[in-house]
PDB file of C-alpha atoms in Angstrom:
ATOM      1  CA  UNK R   1      64.873 138.252  91.836  1.00  0.00           C
ATOM      2  CA  UNK R   2      63.712 140.534  94.532  1.00  0.00           C
ATOM      3  CA  UNK R   3      63.795 143.430  92.067  1.00  0.00           C
ATOM      4  CA  UNK R   4      61.270 141.784  89.696  1.00  0.00           C
ATOM      5  CA  UNK R   5      57.599 142.645  90.238  1.00  0.00           C
ATOM      6  CA  UNK R   6      55.385 139.877  91.505  1.00  0.00           C
ATOM      7  CA  UNK R   7      53.233 138.024  88.995  1.00  0.00           C
ATOM      8  CA  UNK R   8      50.091 139.329  90.625  1.00  0.00           C
ATOM      9  CA  UNK R   9      51.163 142.951  90.305  1.00  0.00           C
ATOM     10  CA  UNK R  10      50.551 144.585  86.935  1.00  0.00           C
ATOM     11  CA  UNK R  11      52.662 147.499  85.753  1.00  0.00           C
ATOM     12  CA  UNK R  12      50.833 150.798  86.079  1.00  0.00           C
ATOM     13  CA  UNK R  13      48.983 151.839  82.919  1.00  0.00           C
ATOM     14  CA  UNK R  14      47.206 155.013  82.068  1.00  0.00           C
ATOM     15  CA  UNK R  15      43.494 154.695  81.465  1.00  0.00           C
ATOM     16  CA  UNK R  16      42.467 155.812  77.975  1.00  0.00           C
ATOM     17  CA  UNK R  17      39.268 157.856  78.039  1.00  0.00           C
ATOM     18  CA  UNK R  18      36.410 156.461  75.958  1.00  0.00           C
ATOM     19  CA  UNK R  19      35.812 159.816  74.298  1.00  0.00           C
ATOM     20  CA  UNK R  20      39.241 159.685  72.625  1.00  0.00           C
ATOM     21  CA  UNK R  21      38.614 156.170  71.253  1.00  0.00           C
ATOM     22  CA  UNK R  22      35.257 157.055  69.853  1.00  0.00           C
ATOM     23  CA  UNK R  23      36.670 160.181  68.186  1.00  0.00           C
ATOM     24  CA  UNK R  24      39.460 158.178  66.518  1.00  0.00           C
ATOM     25  CA  UNK R  25      37.018 155.534  65.380  1.00  0.00           C
ATOM     26  CA  UNK R  26      34.745 158.184  63.925  1.00  0.00           C
ATOM     27  CA  UNK R  27      37.623 159.749  62.020  1.00  0.00           C
ATOM     28  CA  UNK R  28      38.511 156.369  60.484  1.00  0.00           C
ATOM     29  CA  UNK R  29      34.970 155.681  59.314  1.00  0.00           C
ATOM     30  CA  UNK R  30      33.885 156.692  55.828  1.00  0.00           C
ATOM     31  CA  UNK R  31      32.156 160.003  55.329  1.00  0.00           C
ATOM     32  CA  UNK R  32      28.617 159.198  54.075  1.00  0.00           C
ATOM     33  CA  UNK R  33      28.477 162.351  51.933  1.00  0.00           C
ATOM     34  CA  UNK R  34      31.683 161.558  50.073  1.00  0.00           C
ATOM     35  CA  UNK R  35      31.253 159.882  46.675  1.00  0.00           C
ATOM     36  CA  UNK R  36      33.012 156.603  46.073  1.00  0.00           C
ATOM     37  CA  UNK R  37      35.202 156.950  43.020  1.00  0.00           C
ATOM     38  CA  UNK R  38      36.454 153.390  42.779  1.00  0.00           C
ATOM     39  CA  UNK R  39      34.818 150.112  43.653  1.00  0.00           C
ATOM     40  CA  UNK R  40      36.433 146.858  42.686  1.00  0.00           C
ATOM     41  CA  UNK R  41      34.595 143.660  41.956  1.00  0.00           C
ATOM     42  CA  UNK R  42      35.503 140.446  43.739  1.00  0.00           C
ATOM     43  CA  UNK R  43      35.110 137.942  40.953  1.00  0.00           C
ATOM     44  CA  UNK R  44      34.263 134.342  41.764  1.00  0.00           C
ATOM     45  CA  UNK R  45      37.613 132.715  41.110  1.00  0.00           C
ATOM     46  CA  UNK R  46      36.510 129.124  41.623  1.00  0.00           C
ATOM     47  CA  UNK R  47      34.240 129.312  38.581  1.00  0.00           C
ATOM     48  CA  UNK R  48      37.119 130.521  36.447  1.00  0.00           C
ATOM     49  CA  UNK R  49      39.382 127.774  37.751  1.00  0.00           C
ATOM     50  CA  UNK R  50      36.784 125.087  36.978  1.00  0.00           C
ATOM     51  CA  UNK R  51      36.384 126.408  33.438  1.00  0.00           C
ATOM     52  CA  UNK R  52      40.135 126.514  32.846  1.00  0.00           C
ATOM     53  CA  UNK R  53      40.561 123.022  34.351  1.00  0.00           C
ATOM     54  CA  UNK R  54      37.861 121.591  32.074  1.00  0.00           C
ATOM     55  CA  UNK R  55      39.379 123.283  29.043  1.00  0.00           C
ATOM     56  CA  UNK R  56      42.853 121.942  29.887  1.00  0.00           C
ATOM     57  CA  UNK R  57      41.458 118.488  30.564  1.00  0.00           C
ATOM     58  CA  UNK R  58      39.752 118.359  27.177  1.00  0.00           C
ATOM     59  CA  UNK R  59      42.732 119.891  25.402  1.00  0.00           C
ATOM     60  CA  UNK R  60      45.324 117.419  26.693  1.00  0.00           C
ATOM     61  CA  UNK R  61      43.145 114.410  27.516  1.00  0.00           C
ATOM     62  CA  UNK R  62      43.891 112.565  24.248  1.00  0.00           C
ATOM     63  CA  UNK R  63      47.639 113.049  24.605  1.00  0.00           C
ATOM     64  CA  UNK R  64      47.623 111.940  28.254  1.00  0.00           C
ATOM     65  CA  UNK R  65      45.559 108.866  27.360  1.00  0.00           C
ATOM     66  CA  UNK R  66      47.952 108.084  24.493  1.00  0.00           C
ATOM     67  CA  UNK R  67      50.994 108.342  26.781  1.00  0.00           C
ATOM     68  CA  UNK R  68      49.354 106.215  29.488  1.00  0.00           C
ATOM     69  CA  UNK R  69      48.500 103.454  27.023  1.00  0.00           C
ATOM     70  CA  UNK R  70      51.945 103.629  25.438  1.00  0.00           C
ATOM     71  CA  UNK R  71      53.525 103.270  28.889  1.00  0.00           C
ATOM     72  CA  UNK R  72      51.365 100.198  29.570  1.00  0.00           C
ATOM     73  CA  UNK R  73      52.355  98.687  26.212  1.00  0.00           C
ATOM     74  CA  UNK R  74      48.945  99.063  24.556  1.00  0.00           C
ATOM     75  CA  UNK R  75      48.535 100.269  20.992  1.00  0.00           C
ATOM     76  CA  UNK R  76      46.600 103.413  20.264  1.00  0.00           C
ATOM     77  CA  UNK R  77      46.499 105.822  17.351  1.00  0.00           C
ATOM     78  CA  UNK R  78      48.460 109.021  17.716  1.00  0.00           C
ATOM     79  CA  UNK R  79      45.962 111.714  18.723  1.00  0.00           C
ATOM     80  CA  UNK R  80      45.236 114.357  16.142  1.00  0.00           C
ATOM     81  CA  UNK R  81      44.885 118.049  16.838  1.00  0.00           C
ATOM     82  CA  UNK R  82      41.339 119.057  17.672  1.00  0.00           C
ATOM     83  CA  UNK R  83      39.556 122.199  16.668  1.00  0.00           C
ATOM     84  CA  UNK R  84      38.208 124.616  19.236  1.00  0.00           C
ATOM     85  CA  UNK R  85      34.637 123.495  18.509  1.00  0.00           C
ATOM     86  CA  UNK R  86      35.491 119.828  19.134  1.00  0.00           C
ATOM     87  CA  UNK R  87      37.046 120.643  22.506  1.00  0.00           C
ATOM     88  CA  UNK R  88      34.072 122.771  23.541  1.00  0.00           C
ATOM     89  CA  UNK R  89      31.673 120.053  22.444  1.00  0.00           C
ATOM     90  CA  UNK R  90      33.536 117.534  24.595  1.00  0.00           C
ATOM     91  CA  UNK R  91      33.446 119.958  27.512  1.00  0.00           C
ATOM     92  CA  UNK R  92      29.727 120.568  27.511  1.00  0.00           C
ATOM     93  CA  UNK R  93      28.432 117.127  26.539  1.00  0.00           C
ATOM     94  CA  UNK R  94      30.134 115.287  29.378  1.00  0.00           C
ATOM     95  CA  UNK R  95      29.411 117.864  32.070  1.00  0.00           C
ATOM     96  CA  UNK R  96      26.291 116.770  33.955  1.00  0.00           C
ATOM     97  CA  UNK R  97      26.611 119.539  36.539  1.00  0.00           C
ATOM     98  CA  UNK R  98      26.316 122.436  34.119  1.00  0.00           C
ATOM     99  CA  UNK R  99      23.220 124.596  34.047  1.00  0.00           C
ATOM    100  CA  UNK R 100      22.647 123.837  30.363  1.00  0.00           C
ATOM    101  CA  UNK R 101      22.635 120.078  31.005  1.00  0.00           C
ATOM    102  CA  UNK R 102      20.329 120.410  34.009  1.00  0.00           C
ATOM    103  CA  UNK R 103      17.908 122.582  32.032  1.00  0.00           C
ATOM    104  CA  UNK R 104      17.876 120.145  29.114  1.00  0.00           C
ATOM    105  CA  UNK R 105      17.422 117.200  31.489  1.00  0.00           C
ATOM    106  CA  UNK R 106      14.420 118.896  33.158  1.00  0.00           C
ATOM    107  CA  UNK R 107      12.913 119.610  29.736  1.00  0.00           C
ATOM    108  CA  UNK R 108      13.298 115.979  28.659  1.00  0.00           C
ATOM    109  CA  UNK R 109      11.708 114.754  31.900  1.00  0.00           C
ATOM    110  CA  UNK R 110       8.817 117.176  31.400  1.00  0.00           C
ATOM    111  CA  UNK R 111       8.262 115.948  27.833  1.00  0.00           C
ATOM    112  CA  UNK R 112       8.287 112.331  28.985  1.00  0.00           C
ATOM    113  CA  UNK R 113       5.782 113.045  31.754  1.00  0.00           C
ATOM    114  CA  UNK R 114       3.529 114.934  29.307  1.00  0.00           C
ATOM    115  CA  UNK R 115       3.656 112.012  26.875  1.00  0.00           C
ATOM    116  CA  UNK R 116       2.812 109.547  29.632  1.00  0.00           C
ATOM    117  CA  UNK R 117      -0.040 111.646  30.985  1.00  0.00           C
ATOM    118  CA  UNK R 118      -1.367 112.206  27.458  1.00  0.00           C
ATOM    119  CA  UNK R 119      -1.441 108.481  26.761  1.00  0.00           C
ATOM    120  CA  UNK R 120      -3.277 107.835  30.052  1.00  0.00           C
ATOM    121  CA  UNK R 121      -5.770 110.573  29.197  1.00  0.00           C
ATOM    122  CA  UNK R 122      -6.327 109.167  25.717  1.00  0.00           C
ATOM    123  CA  UNK R 123      -6.905 105.620  27.038  1.00  0.00           C
ATOM    124  CA  UNK R 124      -9.225 106.825  29.791  1.00  0.00           C
ATOM    125  CA  UNK R 125     -11.167 109.004  27.351  1.00  0.00           C
ATOM    126  CA  UNK R 126     -11.545 106.122  24.912  1.00  0.00           C
ATOM    127  CA  UNK R 127     -12.776 103.751  27.647  1.00  0.00           C
ATOM    128  CA  UNK R 128     -15.214 106.377  28.896  1.00  0.00           C
ATOM    129  CA  UNK R 129     -16.640 106.971  25.418  1.00  0.00           C
ATOM    130  CA  UNK R 130     -16.997 103.217  24.775  1.00  0.00           C
ATOM    131  CA  UNK R 131     -18.905 102.774  28.045  1.00  0.00           C
ATOM    132  CA  UNK R 132     -20.979 105.934  27.694  1.00  0.00           C
ATOM    133  CA  UNK R 133     -21.828 105.621  23.995  1.00  0.00           C
ATOM    134  CA  UNK R 134     -21.574 101.959  22.972  1.00  0.00           C
ATOM    135  CA  UNK R 135     -23.355 102.701  19.696  1.00  0.00           C
ATOM    136  CA  UNK R 136     -20.298 104.604  18.410  1.00  0.00           C
ATOM    137  CA  UNK R 137     -18.486 101.274  18.085  1.00  0.00           C
ATOM    138  CA  UNK R 138     -14.912 102.130  18.938  1.00  0.00           C
TER     139      UNK R 138
END
């Protein structure tokens, strides 16, 4: 144990000059004048997975529900094969988080607020005309 160096003593190392490090880092960096021939696109995978999950859910949902009810002893009709349009319709009508649903919901709220404000305007206008011109006889 006497041959081992003490914990406080560090083995001798050679100091690396900073100029050498900066030169190696510069050589690894990209040349700004060089054209980039290939760029790849990082696609948002979670959106694809959500779409595929929804499609699978709507594709097999009837069969899974049939098997669950059959296991519980409940009667249910055997599910029929659905067309692509029926599955897509089920996907987008139940999804309240989709952009299409949110846009349609905002449009419906806007129409309802316009109808309400129009009815208030019409009632106020009628009351004003009755008070201002009683001879019109509304």
